[in-house]
PDB file of C-alpha atoms in Angstrom:
ATOM      1  CA  MET A   1      91.223  48.080 131.553  1.00 48.00           C
ATOM      2  CA  GLY A   2      92.358  45.118 133.984  1.00 51.00           C
ATOM      3  CA  GLY A   3      91.216  42.164 131.177  1.00 53.00           C
ATOM      4  CA  GLN A   4      87.651  42.810 132.145  1.00 57.00           C
ATOM      5  CA  TYR A   5      86.556  43.791 128.085  1.00 51.00           C
ATOM      6  CA  ARG A   6      87.567  42.078 125.038  1.00 57.00           C
ATOM      7  CA  ILE A   7      86.908  43.083 121.720  1.00 52.00           C
ATOM      8  CA  THR A   8      85.188  40.017 119.803  1.00 56.00           C
ATOM      9  CA  GLY A   9      84.476  40.036 116.146  1.00 53.00           C
ATOM     10  CA  ASP A  10      86.060  40.953 112.821  1.00 56.00           C
ATOM     11  CA  LYS A  11      83.241  43.794 111.914  1.00 54.00           C
ATOM     12  CA  TYR A  12      84.448  47.314 113.518  1.00 52.00           C
ATOM     13  CA  PRO A  13      81.599  50.100 113.642  1.00 54.00           C
ATOM     14  CA  ARG A  14      82.006  52.805 110.537  1.00 56.00           C
ATOM     15  CA  MET A  15      82.203  56.479 111.590  1.00 55.00           C
ATOM     16  CA  ARG A  16      79.993  57.930 109.140  1.00 56.00           C
ATOM     17  CA  ARG A  17      80.160  61.911 107.894  1.00 57.00           C
ATOM     18  CA  PRO A  18      76.930  63.624 109.137  1.00 53.00           C
ATOM     19  CA  ARG A  19      74.559  64.139 106.373  1.00 56.00           C
ATOM     20  CA  ARG A  20      74.125  67.789 105.483  1.00 57.00           C
ATOM     21  CA  ARG A  21      70.284  68.602 105.593  1.00 59.00           C
ATOM     22  CA  GLY A  22      70.833  71.959 105.735  1.00 57.00           C
ATOM     23  CA  LYS A  23      72.248  72.531 101.910  1.00 59.00           C
ATOM     24  CA  LEU A  24      69.369  69.702 100.578  1.00 60.00           C
ATOM     25  CA  VAL A  25      66.753  72.680 102.149  1.00 56.00           C
ATOM     26  CA  VAL A  26      68.670  75.330 100.922  1.00 55.00           C
ATOM     27  CA  LEU A  27      68.870  73.761  97.163  1.00 62.00           C
ATOM     28  CA  THR A  28      64.882  72.913  97.244  1.00 61.00           C
ATOM     29  CA  VAL A  29      63.741  76.258  97.934  1.00 56.00           C
ATOM     30  CA  ALA A  30      66.242  77.726  95.385  1.00 60.00           C
ATOM     31  CA  SER A  31      64.639  75.591  92.449  1.00 62.00           C
ATOM     32  CA  VAL A  32      61.184  76.175  93.432  1.00 54.00           C
ATOM     33  CA  ALA A  33      61.750  80.014  93.346  1.00 57.00           C
ATOM     34  CA  VAL A  34      63.950  79.112  89.893  1.00 51.00           C
ATOM     35  CA  LEU A  35      60.298  77.130  88.494  1.00 57.00           C
ATOM     36  CA  GLY A  36      58.377  80.076  89.743  1.00 56.00           C
ATOM     37  CA  VAL A  37      60.287  82.854  88.003  1.00 51.00           C
ATOM     38  CA  GLY A  38      60.616  80.514  85.158  1.00 56.00           C
ATOM     39  CA  GLY A  39      56.401  80.394  85.048  1.00 56.00           C
ATOM     40  CA  TRP A  40      55.916  83.915  85.026  1.00 58.00           C
ATOM     41  CA  GLY A  41      58.104  84.622  82.283  1.00 56.00           C
ATOM     42  CA  THR A  42      55.940  82.335  80.314  1.00 52.00           C
ATOM     43  CA  LEU A  43      53.067  83.709  81.317  1.00 52.00           C
ATOM     44  CA  GLN A  44      54.242  87.214  80.088  1.00 58.00           C
ATOM     45  CA  LEU A  45      55.819  86.187  76.929  1.00 47.00           C
ATOM     46  CA  ILE A  46      52.337  84.964  76.022  1.00 48.00           C
ATOM     47  CA  ASP A  47      50.537  87.870  77.232  1.00 55.00           C
ATOM     48  CA  VAL A  48      53.270  89.815  74.501  1.00 48.00           C
ATOM     49  CA  PHE A  49      52.760  87.447  71.566  1.00 49.00           C
ATOM     50  CA  THR A  50      49.149  87.197  71.772  1.00 53.00           C
ATOM     51  CA  GLY A  51      48.536  90.849  72.435  1.00 52.00           C
ATOM     52  CA  GLY A  52      46.300  90.349  75.500  1.00 54.00           C
ATOM     53  CA  GLY A  53      48.070  93.383  77.478  1.00 50.00           C
ATOM     54  CA  ASP A  54      47.931  95.882  74.867  1.00 53.00           C
ATOM     55  CA  SER A  55      44.392  94.979  73.950  1.00 51.00           C
ATOM     56  CA  ALA A  56      43.209  96.011  77.699  1.00 47.00           C
ATOM     57  CA  SER A  57      45.751  99.285  77.729  1.00 49.00           C
ATOM     58  CA  ALA A  58      44.089 100.249  74.216  1.00 50.00           C
ATOM     59  CA  ALA A  59      40.482  99.875  75.326  1.00 50.00           C
ATOM     60  CA  GLY A  60      41.637 101.777  78.375  1.00 50.00           C
ATOM     61  CA  THR A  61      42.927 104.522  76.068  1.00 50.00           C
ATOM     62  CA  LYS A  62      40.038 104.679  74.206  1.00 52.00           C
ATOM     63  CA  ALA A  63      37.499 104.575  76.763  1.00 49.00           C
ATOM     64  CA  ALA A  64      39.799 107.428  78.206  1.00 49.00           C
ATOM     65  CA  CYS A  65      39.700 109.840  75.197  1.00 54.00           C
ATOM     66  CA  GLY A  66      36.384 109.291  73.990  1.00 50.00           C
ATOM     67  CA  ILE A  67      36.870 107.538  71.000  1.00 50.00           C
ATOM     68  CA  GLY A  68      34.643 105.109  69.850  1.00 53.00           C
ATOM     69  CA  ALA A  69      32.146 105.856  72.302  1.00 48.00           C
ATOM     70  CA  LYS A  70      28.458 106.335  71.410  1.00 47.00           C
ATOM     71  CA  PRO A  71      26.825 109.490  71.317  1.00 44.00           C
ATOM     72  CA  SER A  72      24.725 109.827  74.471  1.00 42.00           C
ATOM     73  CA  ALA A  73      21.987 112.700  75.334  1.00 44.00           C
ATOM     74  CA  SER A  74      22.842 115.947  77.047  1.00 42.00           C
ATOM     75  CA  PRO A  75      21.916 114.663  81.204  1.00 45.00           C
ATOM     76  CA  ALA A  76      19.811 116.601  83.183  1.00 46.00           C
ATOM     77  CA  GLY A  77      20.690 120.103  84.468  1.00 45.00           C
ATOM     78  CA  ALA A  78      23.193 120.345  81.567  1.00 50.00           C
ATOM     79  CA  ALA A  79      24.091 123.910  81.239  1.00 56.00           C
ATOM     80  CA  GLU A  80      22.276 126.023  78.210  1.00 66.00           C
ATOM     81  CA  PRO A  81      23.840 127.870  75.492  1.00 82.00           C
ATOM     82  CA  VAL A  82      24.931 130.958  75.715  1.00 90.00           C
ATOM     83  CA  PRO A  83      21.837 133.179  74.823  1.00 95.00           C
ATOM     84  CA  ARG A  84      22.897 136.428  72.279  1.00 96.00           C
ATOM     85  CA  PRO A  85      22.561 140.062  73.444  1.00 97.00           C
ATOM     86  CA  GLY A  86      20.006 140.662  71.214  1.00 97.00           C
ATOM     87  CA  THR A  87      17.997 138.240  73.232  1.00 97.00           C
ATOM     88  CA  ILE A  88      18.295 139.976  76.407  1.00 98.00           C
ATOM     89  CA  THR A  89      15.887 142.765  77.676  1.00 98.00           C
ATOM     90  CA  VAL A  90      18.248 144.919  79.920  1.00 98.00           C
ATOM     91  CA  ASN A  91      16.845 147.881  82.166  1.00 98.00           C
ATOM     92  CA  VAL A  92      19.213 150.767  83.088  1.00 98.00           C
ATOM     93  CA  LEU A  93      18.840 151.794  86.293  1.00 98.00           C
ATOM     94  CA  ASN A  94      20.710 154.794  88.170  1.00 98.00           C
ATOM     95  CA  ALA A  95      21.474 154.318  91.804  1.00 98.00           C
ATOM     96  CA  THR A  96      23.874 157.384  92.197  1.00 98.00           C
ATOM     97  CA  THR A  97      23.859 160.976  92.586  1.00 96.00           C
ATOM     98  CA  ARG A  98      25.245 161.799  89.391  1.00 97.00           C
ATOM     99  CA  GLY A  99      22.334 162.926  86.567  1.00 95.00           C
ATOM    100  CA  GLY A 100      22.748 161.233  82.971  1.00 96.00           C
ATOM    101  CA  LEU A 101      24.373 157.784  83.406  1.00 97.00           C
ATOM    102  CA  ALA A 102      21.589 155.876  82.984  1.00 98.00           C
ATOM    103  CA  GLN A 103      20.477 157.190  79.139  1.00 98.00           C
ATOM    104  CA  LYS A 104      24.228 156.857  78.691  1.00 98.00           C
ATOM    105  CA  THR A 105      25.007 153.614  79.370  1.00 98.00           C
ATOM    106  CA  ALA A 106      21.583 152.158  77.788  1.00 98.00           C
ATOM    107  CA  ASP A 107      22.397 153.916  74.522  1.00 98.00           C
ATOM    108  CA  GLU A 108      25.799 151.947  74.529  1.00 98.00           C
ATOM    109  CA  LEU A 109      24.172 148.388  75.405  1.00 98.00           C
ATOM    110  CA  LYS A 110      21.960 149.045  72.833  1.00 98.00           C
ATOM    111  CA  LYS A 111      25.465 150.024  70.278  1.00 98.00           C
ATOM    112  CA  ARG A 112      26.407 146.572  71.359  1.00 98.00           C
ATOM    113  CA  GLY A 113      23.331 144.739  70.303  1.00 98.00           C
ATOM    114  CA  PHE A 114      21.212 144.679  73.731  1.00 98.00           C
ATOM    115  CA  ARG A 115      18.008 145.352  74.027  1.00 98.00           C
ATOM    116  CA  ILE A 116      17.126 147.920  75.925  1.00 98.00           C
ATOM    117  CA  GLY A 117      13.567 148.058  78.630  1.00 98.00           C
ATOM    118  CA  GLU A 118      13.550 150.852  80.887  1.00 98.00           C
ATOM    119  CA  VAL A 119      15.808 153.478  82.392  1.00 98.00           C
ATOM    120  CA  ALA A 120      15.425 155.171  84.919  1.00 98.00           C
ATOM    121  CA  ASN A 121      16.540 155.860  88.847  1.00 98.00           C
ATOM    122  CA  ALA A 122      17.353 152.897  90.778  1.00 98.00           C
ATOM    123  CA  PRO A 123      14.437 152.129  93.215  1.00 97.00           C
ATOM    124  CA  ALA A 124      14.051 153.199  96.980  1.00 97.00           C
ATOM    125  CA  THR A 125      16.135 149.203  97.748  1.00 95.00           C
ATOM    126  CA  PHE A 126      19.267 150.389  95.548  1.00 98.00           C
ATOM    127  CA  ASP A 127      19.155 153.829  95.493  1.00 97.00           C
ATOM    128  CA  LYS A 128      22.345 155.429  97.013  1.00 96.00           C
ATOM    129  CA  LYS A 129      23.190 151.957  98.240  1.00 97.00           C
ATOM    130  CA  VAL A 130      25.670 150.631  95.909  1.00 98.00           C
ATOM    131  CA  LYS A 131      29.414 151.105  96.309  1.00 97.00           C
ATOM    132  CA  GLY A 132      30.725 149.254  93.886  1.00 97.00           C
ATOM    133  CA  THR A 133      30.804 149.644  90.098  1.00 98.00           C
ATOM    134  CA  GLY A 134      26.738 147.885  89.894  1.00 98.00           C
ATOM    135  CA  VAL A 135      24.732 145.218  90.379  1.00 98.00           C
ATOM    136  CA  LEU A 136      22.887 142.952  87.841  1.00 98.00           C
ATOM    137  CA  LEU A 137      19.705 141.323  88.806  1.00 98.00           C
ATOM    138  CA  GLY A 138      17.558 138.659  87.195  1.00 98.00           C
ATOM    139  CA  PRO A 139      15.647 135.598  87.449  1.00 97.00           C
ATOM    140  CA  ALA A 140      17.070 132.463  88.808  1.00 96.00           C
ATOM    141  CA  ALA A 141      16.957 131.046  85.674  1.00 95.00           C
ATOM    142  CA  ALA A 142      19.416 133.751  84.228  1.00 96.00           C
ATOM    143  CA  LEU A 143      22.683 133.302  86.690  1.00 95.00           C
ATOM    144  CA  ASP A 144      24.092 130.608  84.596  1.00 95.00           C
ATOM    145  CA  THR A 145      22.968 132.200  80.531  1.00 96.00           C
ATOM    146  CA  ALA A 146      21.957 135.883  80.452  1.00 97.00           C
ATOM    147  CA  LEU A 147      23.608 137.245  83.773  1.00 97.00           C
ATOM    148  CA  PRO A 148      27.206 136.273  82.291  1.00 97.00           C
ATOM    149  CA  VAL A 149      26.868 137.266  79.155  1.00 98.00           C
ATOM    150  CA  LEU A 150      25.543 141.056  80.327  1.00 98.00           C
ATOM    151  CA  GLY A 151      28.486 140.453  82.674  1.00 98.00           C
ATOM    152  CA  THR A 152      30.972 140.974  80.275  1.00 98.00           C
ATOM    153  CA  GLN A 153      29.864 144.325  79.368  1.00 98.00           C
ATOM    154  CA  LEU A 154      30.951 145.584  82.950  1.00 98.00           C
ATOM    155  CA  ALA A 155      33.463 143.891  85.010  1.00 93.00           C
ATOM    156  CA  GLY A 156      33.261 143.753  88.821  1.00 94.00           C
ATOM    157  CA  ALA A 157      29.605 144.091  88.491  1.00 97.00           C
ATOM    158  CA  GLU A 158      28.091 142.459  91.630  1.00 97.00           C
ATOM    159  CA  ARG A 159      25.580 139.321  89.965  1.00 97.00           C
ATOM    160  CA  ARG A 160      22.395 138.694  91.895  1.00 97.00           C
ATOM    161  CA  THR A 161      19.343 136.417  91.110  1.00 97.00           C
ATOM    162  CA  ASP A 162      15.547 137.009  92.610  1.00 95.00           C
ATOM    163  CA  PRO A 163      13.925 133.764  92.586  1.00 92.00           C
ATOM    164  CA  ALA A 164      10.547 135.823  92.623  1.00 93.00           C
ATOM    165  CA  ARG A 165      11.508 138.305  90.093  1.00 93.00           C
ATOM    166  CA  LYS A 166       9.090 137.623  86.883  1.00 91.00           C
ATOM    167  CA  GLY A 167      10.096 137.765  83.373  1.00 94.00           C
ATOM    168  CA  ALA A 168      13.449 137.186  81.434  1.00 96.00           C
ATOM    169  CA  ALA A 169      14.614 141.246  81.937  1.00 98.00           C
ATOM    170  CA  LEU A 170      17.556 141.675  83.670  1.00 98.00           C
ATOM    171  CA  ASP A 171      18.505 144.977  85.852  1.00 98.00           C
ATOM    172  CA  LEU A 172      21.986 146.476  85.420  1.00 98.00           C
ATOM    173  CA  ILE A 173      21.789 148.926  88.208  1.00 98.00           C
ATOM    174  CA  ILE A 174      25.015 151.804  88.535  1.00 98.00           C
ATOM    175  CA  GLY A 175      26.788 152.137  91.203  1.00 98.00           C
ATOM    176  CA  ASP A 176      28.833 154.762  93.199  1.00 98.00           C
ATOM    177  CA  ALA A 177      31.962 153.130  91.237  1.00 98.00           C
ATOM    178  CA  PHE A 178      31.113 153.351  87.944  1.00 98.00           C
ATOM    179  CA  ARG A 179      32.875 155.329  85.280  1.00 96.00           C
ATOM    180  CA  GLY A 180      32.094 153.674  82.012  1.00 97.00           C
ATOM    181  CA  LEU A 181      30.889 150.278  80.373  1.00 98.00           C
ATOM    182  CA  THR A 182      33.788 147.573  79.833  1.00 97.00           C
ATOM    183  CA  ALA A 183      36.351 149.050  76.570  1.00 98.00           C
ATOM    184  CA  LYS A 184      34.022 147.367  73.996  1.00 97.00           C
ATOM    185  CA  ALA A 185      37.225 145.200  72.649  1.00 97.00           C
ATOM    186  CA  ALA A 186      37.954 144.227  75.938  1.00 97.00           C
ATOM    187  CA  ALA A 187      33.774 143.120  76.111  1.00 97.00           C
ATOM    188  CA  ASP A 188      33.871 141.649  72.819  1.00 97.00           C
ATOM    189  CA  LYS A 189      37.061 139.199  73.762  1.00 97.00           C
ATOM    190  CA  ALA A 190      35.109 137.954  77.045  1.00 96.00           C
ATOM    191  CA  LEU A 191      31.695 137.457  75.219  1.00 95.00           C
ATOM    192  CA  THR A 192      33.942 135.015  72.676  1.00 95.00           C
ATOM    193  CA  ALA A 193      35.755 132.968  75.746  1.00 95.00           C
ATOM    194  CA  LEU A 194      31.923 132.611  76.999  1.00 94.00           C
ATOM    195  CA  ALA A 195      30.663 131.698  74.066  1.00 90.00           C
ATOM    196  CA  ASN A 196      33.010 128.916  72.890  1.00 90.00           C
ATOM    197  CA  PRO A 197      35.056 127.850  75.992  1.00 84.00           C
ATOM    198  CA  GLU A 198      37.929 125.761  75.345  1.00 74.00           C
ATOM    199  CA  PRO A 199      37.905 122.373  76.160  1.00 69.00           C
ATOM    200  CA  ALA A 200      40.340 120.914  79.422  1.00 54.00           C
ATOM    201  CA  ALA A 201      43.619 120.622  78.131  1.00 48.00           C
ATOM    202  CA  ALA A 202      44.624 117.382  81.170  1.00 49.00           C
ATOM    203  CA  SER A 203      41.809 115.681  79.777  1.00 51.00           C
ATOM    204  CA  LYS A 204      43.149 114.993  76.378  1.00 53.00           C
ATOM    205  CA  LYS A 205      46.509 115.394  76.923  1.00 55.00           C
ATOM    206  CA  ASN A 206      47.477 111.864  76.189  1.00 57.00           C
ATOM    207  CA  CYS A 207      44.901 111.352  73.194  1.00 55.00           C
TER     208      CYS A 207
END
């Protein structure tokens, strides 16, 4: 250096190692994570030993299965009980060109427990205009009560209601495709199923 600079004193600068700040940050984050997991585990153990979770699950299961529920009144508009054939009056009307069908059908329905009203030819509205097995006609109130019961006796018959119709009697109007009532054994089976519907299996599967 040409003798222009001199080192004086007996102390020299010391070289320090750079601080590893990255390691400190990682250790801090890891510590926080461990504490968090430990706290969550503690809460889970408390729930297990106190039965907190099981109580809620059990309550939900019981509610879904209807266990312990108080009986309530039937809601407005609930389905009415299926009427017995002996309470249903049927008018048997022939809309075909084949004679004697109305009387023969009425006699068979009577044997099966139905009340028989009028036995005659169909009115002009239906005469020679029913191509299927038949039409079952009744008041609006019979749609989900008496009509399904009569429907068990003639499979494939069309069901209709007339809001202006008076009285509770039903009309069984015989159509061109009519070959007779449903076999009694099959009709009885359908009637039993109608009167005693099976509960939905899915709702009680896990009860």
